[in-house]
């Protein structure tokens, strides 16, 4: 269906857990502590029910996100249930890739079409610092498993953080070419702890990055040139073509990533659920408020679903 600004909304981002095995410095508010994995986890049946209501309003594509969706052993069941909803044409996943290896084939068999893997550095030490304890090797194993399982169109998402990883652009370009994946550089949004990162108040204990990325740019090596994309929600907002709606793991529809407005879907079924989602679509604002320096969202990204 169209929202009140005439935008066709056909894309749902569904968070299936707030739990994550990593705690990225810009994503996860540590004051939350480690959210227990058993909290805020919609059952596979509830995920399918929400998607069914969304599909009846014209949603055709679903991206499963979190938290970290692969912390859920029943993720293949969730994917299968969503893929079977009439009208749904594509089910995709956003993951940090560290836990996907053992379930990659099962996810593909369940109907998962494509995977975006979040990876902000190719340096193991930096990876540990940015993710507060993660292992780069686990992501590499995940990427390998995705290839073996036959996934195509895998994308790497790298959030660029000035002074932290912005000296790795060329390394990423080479890596994406070697891995034969599309590379997307994403502008850091001032939301949750990322807002503090802008002002240098989030401690980062990894190697110091060079502040001038150009220092590292020698003659570009051109092999298989990978597909490179830059997503810049602040510098080049794409609100005018926003086609998405989000549902959080604890069951709230978010009309906009950066607004505080949330519509409670808990306890709703059938027509009521559909009506609540319709209200959420109609509540989509014309654009976000990031230009004013901060997000209006009351949650950090790990509790919304990026
Ligand atoms: N755990 C999964 C993952 O790592 O992809 C899914 C959830 S995570 C919240 C989804 C995406 O949001 C990640 O690519 C992450 O880098 C991105 N993200 C989180 N905080 C962000 C911010 N402040 N600005 C831009 N992207 C952000």
Coordinates of C-alpha atoms and ligand atoms in Angstrom, one line a residue:
X1 CA 0.0 0.0 0.0
X2 CA 1.0 3.7 -0.3
X3 CA 1.8 5.8 2.7
X4 CA 0.4 9.3 3.1
X5 CA 3.2 10.7 0.9
X6 CA 2.5 8.4 -1.9
X7 CA 5.4 6.0 -1.3
X8 CA 4.7 2.4 -2.1
X9 CA 5.6 0.3 1.0
X10 CA 6.5 -3.2 0.0
X11 CA 9.5 -4.1 2.3
X12 CA 9.4 -5.3 5.9
X13 CA 12.4 -5.5 8.2
X14 CA 11.5 -8.0 10.9
X15 CA 13.7 -8.3 13.9
X16 CA 13.6 -11.8 15.4
X17 CA 15.7 -11.2 18.5
X18 CA 17.3 -8.4 20.5
X19 CA 20.0 -10.8 21.6
X20 CA 23.4 -10.6 19.9
X21 CA 26.6 -12.5 20.4
X22 CA 28.6 -9.3 19.6
X23 CA 28.4 -5.8 21.2
X24 CA 29.6 -3.4 18.5
X25 CA 30.7 -0.1 19.9
X26 CA 28.4 2.0 17.7
X27 CA 25.4 -0.4 17.8
X28 CA 24.8 -1.8 21.2
X29 CA 24.1 0.3 24.3
X30 CA 26.1 -1.4 27.0
X31 CA 23.9 0.0 29.7
X32 CA 21.4 -2.5 28.4
X33 CA 23.7 -5.2 29.6
X34 CA 23.5 -8.4 27.6
X35 CA 19.8 -8.8 26.8
X36 CA 18.9 -12.3 27.6
X37 CA 18.3 -14.2 24.4
X38 CA 15.0 -15.6 25.7
X39 CA 13.4 -12.1 25.9
X40 CA 11.8 -10.6 22.9
X41 CA 11.8 -13.5 20.6
X42 CA 8.8 -13.9 18.4
X43 CA 8.0 -17.5 17.7
X44 CA 8.3 -18.8 14.1
X45 CA 4.5 -18.8 14.0
X46 CA 4.2 -15.2 15.2
X47 CA 6.8 -14.1 12.6
X48 CA 4.7 -15.7 9.8
X49 CA 1.6 -14.2 11.2
X50 CA 3.1 -10.7 11.1
X51 CA 4.4 -11.2 7.6
X52 CA 1.0 -12.5 6.5
X53 CA -0.7 -9.3 7.7
X54 CA 2.1 -7.2 6.0
X55 CA 1.7 -9.2 2.8
X56 CA -2.0 -8.5 2.7
X57 CA -1.0 -4.8 2.7
X58 CA 1.4 -5.3 -0.2
X59 CA 4.7 -6.2 1.4
X60 CA 6.6 -8.4 -1.0
X61 CA 10.1 -8.5 0.5
X62 CA 11.1 -9.4 4.0
X63 CA 14.6 -8.9 5.6
X64 CA 15.2 -10.8 8.8
X65 CA 17.4 -8.9 11.2
X66 CA 18.1 -8.4 14.9
X67 CA 20.1 -8.5 17.3
X68 CA 21.8 -11.4 15.7
X69 CA 19.2 -13.6 13.9
X70 CA 21.7 -16.6 13.9
X71 CA 21.6 -16.8 17.7
X72 CA 18.3 -18.5 17.1
X73 CA 18.5 -22.2 16.4
X74 CA 15.0 -22.1 14.9
X75 CA 16.0 -19.5 12.2
X76 CA 15.6 -22.0 9.4
X77 CA 12.0 -22.6 10.6
X78 CA 11.4 -18.8 10.8
X79 CA 12.7 -18.4 7.2
X80 CA 10.6 -21.3 5.9
X81 CA 7.4 -20.0 7.5
X82 CA 7.9 -16.5 6.1
X83 CA 8.9 -17.8 2.6
X84 CA 5.7 -19.8 2.5
X85 CA 3.4 -16.7 3.0
X86 CA 1.5 -16.0 -0.1
X87 CA 2.7 -12.8 -1.8
X88 CA 6.2 -12.9 -0.3
X89 CA 8.7 -12.9 -3.2
X90 CA 11.9 -12.6 -1.3
X91 CA 13.3 -13.4 2.1
X92 CA 16.7 -12.0 3.0
X93 CA 18.9 -11.9 6.1
X94 CA 21.2 -9.4 7.7
X95 CA 23.8 -11.0 9.9
X96 CA 27.2 -10.5 11.4
X97 CA 28.1 -13.8 9.8
X98 CA 29.9 -15.3 12.9
X99 CA 27.3 -18.0 13.6
X100 CA 25.9 -18.7 10.2
X101 CA 28.3 -21.4 9.0
X102 CA 26.6 -24.4 10.6
X103 CA 23.1 -23.4 9.4
X104 CA 23.9 -21.9 5.9
X105 CA 22.7 -24.9 3.9
X106 CA 19.6 -25.3 6.0
X107 CA 18.7 -21.6 5.6
X108 CA 19.1 -21.9 1.8
X109 CA 16.9 -25.0 1.7
X110 CA 14.3 -23.1 3.8
X111 CA 14.0 -20.4 1.1
X112 CA 16.4 -17.7 2.1
X113 CA 17.3 -15.8 -1.0
X114 CA 20.2 -13.6 -0.1
X115 CA 22.4 -12.6 2.8
X116 CA 24.0 -9.3 3.8
X117 CA 27.0 -9.7 6.1
X118 CA 28.1 -6.9 8.4
X119 CA 31.9 -6.5 8.5
X120 CA 33.6 -3.3 9.6
X121 CA 37.2 -4.2 9.5
X122 CA 39.6 -6.8 8.0
X123 CA 42.0 -6.5 10.9
X124 CA 41.4 -9.3 13.5
X125 CA 42.5 -7.0 16.4
X126 CA 40.3 -4.2 15.3
X127 CA 37.5 -6.6 14.7
X128 CA 37.8 -7.7 18.3
X129 CA 37.8 -4.1 19.5
X130 CA 34.9 -2.9 17.4
X131 CA 32.7 -5.9 18.2
X132 CA 33.9 -6.1 21.8
X133 CA 35.2 -9.7 21.6
X134 CA 34.3 -11.1 18.2
X135 CA 36.5 -13.2 16.0
X136 CA 37.1 -12.2 12.3
X137 CA 37.8 -15.9 11.5
X138 CA 34.2 -16.7 12.4
X139 CA 33.0 -14.2 9.8
X140 CA 35.4 -15.6 7.1
X141 CA 34.1 -19.1 7.9
X142 CA 30.5 -17.8 7.5
X143 CA 31.3 -16.3 4.1
X144 CA 32.9 -19.5 3.0
X145 CA 29.8 -21.5 4.2
X146 CA 27.5 -19.2 2.3
X147 CA 29.4 -19.8 -0.9
X148 CA 29.4 -23.6 -0.3
X149 CA 25.7 -23.5 0.3
X150 CA 25.2 -21.9 -3.1
X151 CA 24.1 -18.4 -2.0
X152 CA 24.6 -15.7 -4.6
X153 CA 24.4 -11.9 -4.4
X154 CA 25.9 -11.8 -0.9
X155 CA 26.7 -8.2 0.2
X156 CA 29.2 -7.0 2.7
X157 CA 28.1 -4.0 4.8
X158 CA 30.8 -1.9 6.3
X159 CA 29.9 1.0 8.5
X160 CA 32.6 3.7 8.1
X161 CA 33.9 5.2 11.3
X162 CA 36.2 8.2 10.9
X163 CA 39.5 7.5 12.6
X164 CA 38.6 3.8 13.3
X165 CA 38.3 2.0 10.0
X166 CA 38.3 4.6 7.2
X167 CA 41.8 3.6 6.2
X168 CA 40.6 0.2 5.0
X169 CA 38.6 1.2 1.9
X170 CA 41.1 -0.3 -0.6
X171 CA 41.6 -3.4 1.5
X172 CA 37.8 -3.9 1.5
X173 CA 37.7 -3.3 -2.3
X174 CA 40.3 -6.0 -2.8
X175 CA 38.6 -8.4 -0.4
X176 CA 35.2 -7.9 -2.0
X177 CA 36.8 -8.7 -5.4
X178 CA 38.5 -11.8 -4.1
X179 CA 35.3 -13.0 -2.4
X180 CA 33.2 -12.0 -5.4
X181 CA 30.7 -10.1 -3.3
X182 CA 29.1 -6.6 -3.5
X183 CA 30.7 -4.1 -1.1
X184 CA 28.6 -1.4 0.5
X185 CA 30.0 1.3 2.7
X186 CA 27.5 2.8 5.1
X187 CA 27.6 6.1 6.7
X188 CA 27.5 5.9 10.5
X189 CA 24.2 7.2 11.8
X190 CA 24.0 9.1 15.1
X191 CA 21.7 6.7 16.9
X192 CA 22.2 5.0 20.2
X193 CA 25.9 4.8 21.2
X194 CA 26.9 5.9 17.7
X195 CA 25.8 9.4 18.7
X196 CA 28.6 9.4 21.3
X197 CA 31.0 8.0 18.8
X198 CA 30.6 11.2 16.8
X199 CA 31.9 13.1 19.8
X200 CA 34.7 10.7 20.6
X201 CA 33.2 9.6 23.9
X202 CA 33.0 5.9 23.0
X203 CA 36.4 4.3 23.9
X204 CA 38.0 2.3 21.1
X205 CA 40.9 0.2 22.1
X206 CA 42.0 -1.1 18.6
X207 CA 44.9 0.1 16.5
X208 CA 44.7 3.8 15.7
X209 CA 43.5 4.3 12.2
X210 CA 45.2 6.9 10.0
X211 CA 43.0 9.9 9.8
X212 CA 43.7 10.5 6.2
X213 CA 42.5 7.6 4.2
X214 CA 44.2 9.0 1.1
X215 CA 47.6 8.1 2.7
X216 CA 46.9 4.6 1.9
X217 CA 45.8 5.1 -1.6
X218 CA 48.6 4.2 -4.0
X219 CA 47.9 3.2 -7.5
X220 CA 44.6 1.4 -7.5
X221 CA 45.0 -2.3 -8.3
X222 CA 42.3 -3.3 -10.7
X223 CA 41.3 -6.8 -10.9
X224 CA 37.7 -8.1 -11.0
X225 CA 36.3 -4.7 -10.0
X226 CA 33.7 -5.5 -7.3
X227 CA 30.4 -3.7 -7.2
X228 CA 30.8 -0.8 -4.8
X229 CA 28.0 1.1 -3.2
X230 CA 27.8 3.9 -0.7
X231 CA 24.8 4.3 1.5
X232 CA 24.7 7.7 3.1
X233 CA 21.5 8.3 5.0
X234 CA 22.8 11.6 6.4
X235 CA 24.6 13.1 3.5
X236 CA 22.3 11.8 0.8
X237 CA 19.0 10.9 2.5
X238 CA 16.8 8.5 0.6
X239 CA 13.6 9.1 2.6
X240 CA 11.7 10.3 -0.5
X241 CA 11.9 6.7 -1.8
X242 CA 11.7 4.9 1.5
X243 CA 9.6 1.7 0.9
X244 CA 10.0 0.0 4.3
X245 CA 8.4 -0.6 7.6
X246 CA 10.0 -2.2 10.6
X247 CA 8.8 -4.6 13.3
X248 CA 10.9 -5.0 16.4
X249 CA 11.5 -8.3 18.2
X250 CA 9.3 -7.2 21.1
X251 CA 6.4 -6.6 18.7
X252 CA 6.3 -2.9 17.9
X253 CA 5.9 -1.5 14.4
X254 CA 8.3 1.4 13.7
X255 CA 7.1 3.7 10.9
X256 CA 10.6 5.2 10.6
X257 CA 14.0 4.0 11.9
X258 CA 14.6 7.5 13.4
X259 CA 11.3 8.4 14.9
X260 CA 10.2 7.6 18.5
X261 CA 6.8 6.5 17.3
X262 CA 6.0 2.8 17.8
X263 CA 2.8 0.9 17.3
X264 CA 2.2 -2.0 19.7
X265 CA 1.3 -5.1 17.8
X266 CA 1.3 -7.4 20.8
X267 CA -1.9 -9.4 21.3
X268 CA -3.2 -8.5 17.8
X269 CA -4.2 -11.0 15.2
X270 CA -6.0 -11.1 11.9
X271 CA -7.8 -7.9 10.9
X272 CA -6.6 -6.0 14.1
X273 CA -3.0 -6.8 13.2
X274 CA -3.5 -5.8 9.6
X275 CA -5.1 -2.5 10.7
X276 CA -2.3 -1.7 13.2
X277 CA 0.3 -2.3 10.4
X278 CA -1.7 -0.1 8.1
X279 CA -1.7 2.7 10.8
X280 CA 2.1 2.3 11.0
X281 CA 2.5 2.7 7.3
X282 CA 0.3 5.7 7.3
X283 CA 2.3 7.2 10.2
X284 CA 5.6 7.1 8.1
X285 CA 7.0 10.7 8.3
X286 CA 8.2 12.5 5.2
X287 CA 11.8 12.1 6.4
X288 CA 14.1 11.5 9.3
X289 CA 15.5 14.1 11.7
X290 CA 19.2 13.2 11.4
X291 CA 20.1 16.6 10.0
X292 CA 19.3 18.1 13.4
X293 CA 22.2 16.0 14.8
X294 CA 20.4 13.1 16.3
X295 CA 17.9 10.3 15.8
X296 CA 14.5 10.6 17.4
X297 CA 14.6 6.8 18.1
X298 CA 14.5 5.8 21.7
X299 CA 16.2 2.5 20.9
X300 CA 19.7 1.6 19.8
X301 CA 20.1 -0.2 16.5
X302 CA 20.5 -3.7 18.0
X303 CA 17.0 -3.3 19.6
X304 CA 15.4 -2.0 16.4
X305 CA 17.0 -4.2 13.7
X306 CA 19.2 -2.5 11.1
Ligands
LIG1 N1 23.5 -8.6 13.9 C1 23.2 -8.4 12.5 C2 24.3 -7.7 11.8 O1 25.4 -7.5 12.4 O2 24.2 -7.4 10.6 C3 21.9 -7.6 12.3 C4 21.6 -6.4 13.2 S1 22.7 -5.0 13.0 C5 21.8 -3.9 14.0 C6 22.3 -4.5 11.4 C7 23.2 -3.5 10.7 O3 23.0 -2.2 11.4 C8 24.6 -3.8 10.8 O4 25.2 -3.8 9.5 C9 25.2 -2.6 11.6 O5 26.5 -2.3 11.1 C10 24.2 -1.5 11.3 N2 24.3 -0.4 12.2 C11 24.1 -0.5 13.5 N3 24.3 0.7 14.1 C12 24.5 1.6 13.1 C13 24.7 3.0 13.0 N4 24.7 3.8 14.0 N5 24.9 3.6 11.7 C14 24.8 2.8 10.6 N6 24.6 1.4 10.6 C15 24.5 0.9 11.9

